[in-house]
Amino acid sequence: MLDVVAVALAAVACALAALALRRTTSRPTGDGVDALPEDVHGLRQEVAALKAENADALRHLSVVRYDAFGDVGGHLSWSLALLDDAGHGVVLTSIHGRSEARTYAKSIASWSCEQQLSPEEEEAIEHARP
């Protein structure tokens, strides 16, 4: 007997919930327009802020692999450019020889470097340019 009462109460609760949902979704909103323009304006501001923040991210990259020496093959040497939207960042170069490997880092500002760049480093910077 208690089971039948519980099922009946559950059915009544579902019917009332459906009626309440129907009333809230069909209710007119004042002038018929939600606060959508305010939301869109806020979202545009947030997107602009994220774009400005993203401009400083090192997101332009390129790797150039090559043979630094004629007697060593396999393209084990490489130059990696990591730059932001303004061309600021770093170029990392690793030169592999038969008995040793050397690694260099050069600072990049506005797509150029104060130090002499190798052709491979210049190529990496050019390929990283958007």
PDB file of C-alpha atoms in Angstrom:
ATOM      1  CA  MET A   1       0.000   0.000   0.000  1.00  0.00           C
ATOM      2  CA  LEU A   2       2.855   2.360   0.849  1.00  0.00           C
ATOM      3  CA  ASP A   3       4.430   1.641  -2.557  1.00  0.00           C
ATOM      4  CA  VAL A   4       1.292   2.776  -4.381  1.00  0.00           C
ATOM      5  CA  VAL A   5       1.187   6.057  -2.420  1.00  0.00           C
ATOM      6  CA  ALA A   6       4.885   6.727  -3.148  1.00  0.00           C
ATOM      7  CA  VAL A   7       4.370   6.145  -6.882  1.00  0.00           C
ATOM      8  CA  ALA A   8       1.312   8.412  -6.909  1.00  0.00           C
ATOM      9  CA  LEU A   9       3.196  11.192  -5.099  1.00  0.00           C
ATOM     10  CA  ALA A  10       6.136  10.834  -7.522  1.00  0.00           C
ATOM     11  CA  ALA A  11       3.766  11.153 -10.498  1.00  0.00           C
ATOM     12  CA  VAL A  12       2.162  14.278  -9.018  1.00  0.00           C
ATOM     13  CA  ALA A  13       5.625  15.782  -8.340  1.00  0.00           C
ATOM     14  CA  CYS A  14       6.695  15.134 -11.946  1.00  0.00           C
ATOM     15  CA  ALA A  15       3.504  16.737 -13.270  1.00  0.00           C
ATOM     16  CA  LEU A  16       4.020  19.831 -11.091  1.00  0.00           C
ATOM     17  CA  ALA A  17       7.671  20.105 -12.154  1.00  0.00           C
ATOM     18  CA  ALA A  18       6.695  19.912 -15.836  1.00  0.00           C
ATOM     19  CA  LEU A  19       4.019  22.595 -15.320  1.00  0.00           C
ATOM     20  CA  ALA A  20       6.497  24.881 -13.513  1.00  0.00           C
ATOM     21  CA  LEU A  21       9.069  24.391 -16.260  1.00  0.00           C
ATOM     22  CA  ARG A  22       6.505  25.221 -18.931  1.00  0.00           C
ATOM     23  CA  ARG A  23       5.555  28.447 -17.120  1.00  0.00           C
ATOM     24  CA  THR A  24       9.145  29.637 -16.699  1.00  0.00           C
ATOM     25  CA  THR A  25      10.120  28.987 -20.328  1.00  0.00           C
ATOM     26  CA  SER A  26       6.995  30.582 -21.803  1.00  0.00           C
ATOM     27  CA  ARG A  27       7.116  33.701 -19.628  1.00  0.00           C
ATOM     28  CA  PRO A  28       7.749  36.871 -21.719  1.00  0.00           C
ATOM     29  CA  THR A  29      10.882  38.860 -20.883  1.00  0.00           C
ATOM     30  CA  GLY A  30       9.832  42.496 -20.545  1.00  0.00           C
ATOM     31  CA  ASP A  31      10.635  43.967 -23.936  1.00  0.00           C
ATOM     32  CA  GLY A  32      11.082  40.530 -25.546  1.00  0.00           C
ATOM     33  CA  VAL A  33      14.889  40.762 -25.639  1.00  0.00           C
ATOM     34  CA  ASP A  34      17.192  39.178 -23.088  1.00  0.00           C
ATOM     35  CA  ALA A  35      20.336  40.868 -21.815  1.00  0.00           C
ATOM     36  CA  LEU A  36      22.132  39.441 -24.855  1.00  0.00           C
ATOM     37  CA  PRO A  37      23.843  42.667 -25.979  1.00  0.00           C
ATOM     38  CA  GLU A  38      25.453  43.055 -22.542  1.00  0.00           C
ATOM     39  CA  ASP A  39      26.619  39.451 -22.638  1.00  0.00           C
ATOM     40  CA  VAL A  40      28.044  39.844 -26.144  1.00  0.00           C
ATOM     41  CA  HIS A  41      29.850  43.041 -25.139  1.00  0.00           C
ATOM     42  CA  GLY A  42      31.354  41.315 -22.097  1.00  0.00           C
ATOM     43  CA  LEU A  43      32.433  38.331 -24.195  1.00  0.00           C
ATOM     44  CA  ARG A  44      34.059  40.619 -26.764  1.00  0.00           C
ATOM     45  CA  GLN A  45      36.026  42.349 -24.005  1.00  0.00           C
ATOM     46  CA  GLU A  46      37.135  39.000 -22.620  1.00  0.00           C
ATOM     47  CA  VAL A  47      38.215  37.771 -26.073  1.00  0.00           C
ATOM     48  CA  ALA A  48      40.184  41.005 -26.640  1.00  0.00           C
ATOM     49  CA  ALA A  49      41.924  40.562 -23.274  1.00  0.00           C
ATOM     50  CA  LEU A  50      42.805  36.953 -24.116  1.00  0.00           C
ATOM     51  CA  LYS A  51      44.190  38.002 -27.506  1.00  0.00           C
ATOM     52  CA  ALA A  52      46.354  40.673 -25.857  1.00  0.00           C
ATOM     53  CA  GLU A  53      47.623  38.154 -23.314  1.00  0.00           C
ATOM     54  CA  ASN A  54      48.273  35.583 -26.044  1.00  0.00           C
ATOM     55  CA  ALA A  55      50.399  38.036 -28.054  1.00  0.00           C
ATOM     56  CA  ASP A  56      53.243  37.588 -25.542  1.00  0.00           C
ATOM     57  CA  ALA A  57      53.124  33.788 -25.744  1.00  0.00           C
ATOM     58  CA  LEU A  58      55.959  31.996 -27.524  1.00  0.00           C
ATOM     59  CA  ARG A  59      53.655  30.423 -30.060  1.00  0.00           C
ATOM     60  CA  HIS A  60      55.523  30.843 -33.348  1.00  0.00           C
ATOM     61  CA  LEU A  61      58.074  28.086 -33.691  1.00  0.00           C
ATOM     62  CA  SER A  62      60.120  26.413 -36.345  1.00  0.00           C
ATOM     63  CA  VAL A  63      62.788  23.717 -36.394  1.00  0.00           C
ATOM     64  CA  VAL A  64      65.456  23.426 -39.072  1.00  0.00           C
ATOM     65  CA  ARG A  65      67.471  20.185 -39.067  1.00  0.00           C
ATOM     66  CA  TYR A  66      70.736  19.921 -40.955  1.00  0.00           C
ATOM     67  CA  ASP A  67      74.183  18.353 -41.137  1.00  0.00           C
ATOM     68  CA  ALA A  68      76.649  20.819 -39.622  1.00  0.00           C
ATOM     69  CA  PHE A  69      79.677  18.849 -40.814  1.00  0.00           C
ATOM     70  CA  GLY A  70      80.230  16.915 -44.008  1.00  0.00           C
ATOM     71  CA  ASP A  71      81.436  13.769 -42.254  1.00  0.00           C
ATOM     72  CA  VAL A  72      78.407  13.507 -39.933  1.00  0.00           C
ATOM     73  CA  GLY A  73      75.042  12.643 -41.471  1.00  0.00           C
ATOM     74  CA  GLY A  74      71.509  12.125 -40.222  1.00  0.00           C
ATOM     75  CA  HIS A  75      70.545  15.773 -39.763  1.00  0.00           C
ATOM     76  CA  LEU A  76      71.451  15.632 -36.065  1.00  0.00           C
ATOM     77  CA  SER A  77      72.124  19.392 -35.798  1.00  0.00           C
ATOM     78  CA  TRP A  78      69.133  21.697 -35.414  1.00  0.00           C
ATOM     79  CA  SER A  79      68.019  25.286 -34.873  1.00  0.00           C
ATOM     80  CA  LEU A  80      64.759  26.023 -33.071  1.00  0.00           C
ATOM     81  CA  ALA A  81      63.082  29.453 -33.141  1.00  0.00           C
ATOM     82  CA  LEU A  82      60.544  30.223 -30.365  1.00  0.00           C
ATOM     83  CA  LEU A  83      58.947  33.642 -30.885  1.00  0.00           C
ATOM     84  CA  ASP A  84      55.909  35.685 -29.899  1.00  0.00           C
ATOM     85  CA  ASP A  85      53.701  37.784 -32.211  1.00  0.00           C
ATOM     86  CA  ALA A  86      56.150  40.728 -32.150  1.00  0.00           C
ATOM     87  CA  GLY A  87      59.131  38.539 -33.024  1.00  0.00           C
ATOM     88  CA  HIS A  88      60.650  38.493 -29.544  1.00  0.00           C
ATOM     89  CA  GLY A  89      62.022  35.230 -28.217  1.00  0.00           C
ATOM     90  CA  VAL A  90      64.981  32.924 -28.623  1.00  0.00           C
ATOM     91  CA  VAL A  91      66.751  30.745 -31.156  1.00  0.00           C
ATOM     92  CA  LEU A  92      68.276  27.550 -29.776  1.00  0.00           C
ATOM     93  CA  THR A  93      70.898  25.746 -31.848  1.00  0.00           C
ATOM     94  CA  SER A  94      72.507  22.391 -31.232  1.00  0.00           C
ATOM     95  CA  ILE A  95      75.471  21.443 -33.408  1.00  0.00           C
ATOM     96  CA  HIS A  96      76.362  17.757 -33.358  1.00  0.00           C
ATOM     97  CA  GLY A  97      79.787  16.574 -34.397  1.00  0.00           C
ATOM     98  CA  ARG A  98      81.339  13.156 -34.389  1.00  0.00           C
ATOM     99  CA  SER A  99      82.668  13.392 -30.821  1.00  0.00           C
ATOM    100  CA  GLU A 100      80.772  16.284 -29.241  1.00  0.00           C
ATOM    101  CA  ALA A 101      77.676  18.424 -29.360  1.00  0.00           C
ATOM    102  CA  ARG A 102      77.380  22.130 -28.568  1.00  0.00           C
ATOM    103  CA  THR A 103      74.247  24.100 -27.802  1.00  0.00           C
ATOM    104  CA  TYR A 104      73.746  27.839 -28.237  1.00  0.00           C
ATOM    105  CA  ALA A 105      70.948  30.268 -27.361  1.00  0.00           C
ATOM    106  CA  LYS A 106      70.526  33.656 -29.000  1.00  0.00           C
ATOM    107  CA  SER A 107      68.035  36.307 -27.978  1.00  0.00           C
ATOM    108  CA  ILE A 108      65.721  37.610 -30.713  1.00  0.00           C
ATOM    109  CA  ALA A 109      64.023  41.036 -30.656  1.00  0.00           C
ATOM    110  CA  SER A 110      61.697  42.220 -33.425  1.00  0.00           C
ATOM    111  CA  TRP A 111      62.642  39.296 -35.669  1.00  0.00           C
ATOM    112  CA  SER A 112      66.386  40.101 -35.566  1.00  0.00           C
ATOM    113  CA  CYS A 113      69.411  39.394 -33.398  1.00  0.00           C
ATOM    114  CA  GLU A 114      72.381  41.496 -32.278  1.00  0.00           C
ATOM    115  CA  GLN A 115      74.659  38.473 -32.669  1.00  0.00           C
ATOM    116  CA  GLN A 116      75.629  36.883 -35.959  1.00  0.00           C
ATOM    117  CA  LEU A 117      73.049  34.270 -37.012  1.00  0.00           C
ATOM    118  CA  SER A 118      73.839  31.173 -39.003  1.00  0.00           C
ATOM    119  CA  PRO A 119      71.874  30.590 -42.221  1.00  0.00           C
ATOM    120  CA  GLU A 120      69.951  27.806 -40.458  1.00  0.00           C
ATOM    121  CA  GLU A 121      69.017  30.107 -37.551  1.00  0.00           C
ATOM    122  CA  GLU A 122      67.843  32.765 -40.013  1.00  0.00           C
ATOM    123  CA  GLU A 123      65.806  30.112 -41.829  1.00  0.00           C
ATOM    124  CA  ALA A 124      64.202  28.988 -38.559  1.00  0.00           C
ATOM    125  CA  ILE A 125      63.218  32.590 -37.761  1.00  0.00           C
ATOM    126  CA  GLU A 126      61.760  33.098 -41.247  1.00  0.00           C
ATOM    127  CA  HIS A 127      59.726  29.874 -41.025  1.00  0.00           C
ATOM    128  CA  ALA A 128      58.388  30.891 -37.594  1.00  0.00           C
ATOM    129  CA  ARG A 129      57.140  34.243 -38.926  1.00  0.00           C
ATOM    130  CA  PRO A 130      53.327  34.218 -39.283  1.00  0.00           C
TER     131      PRO A 130
END
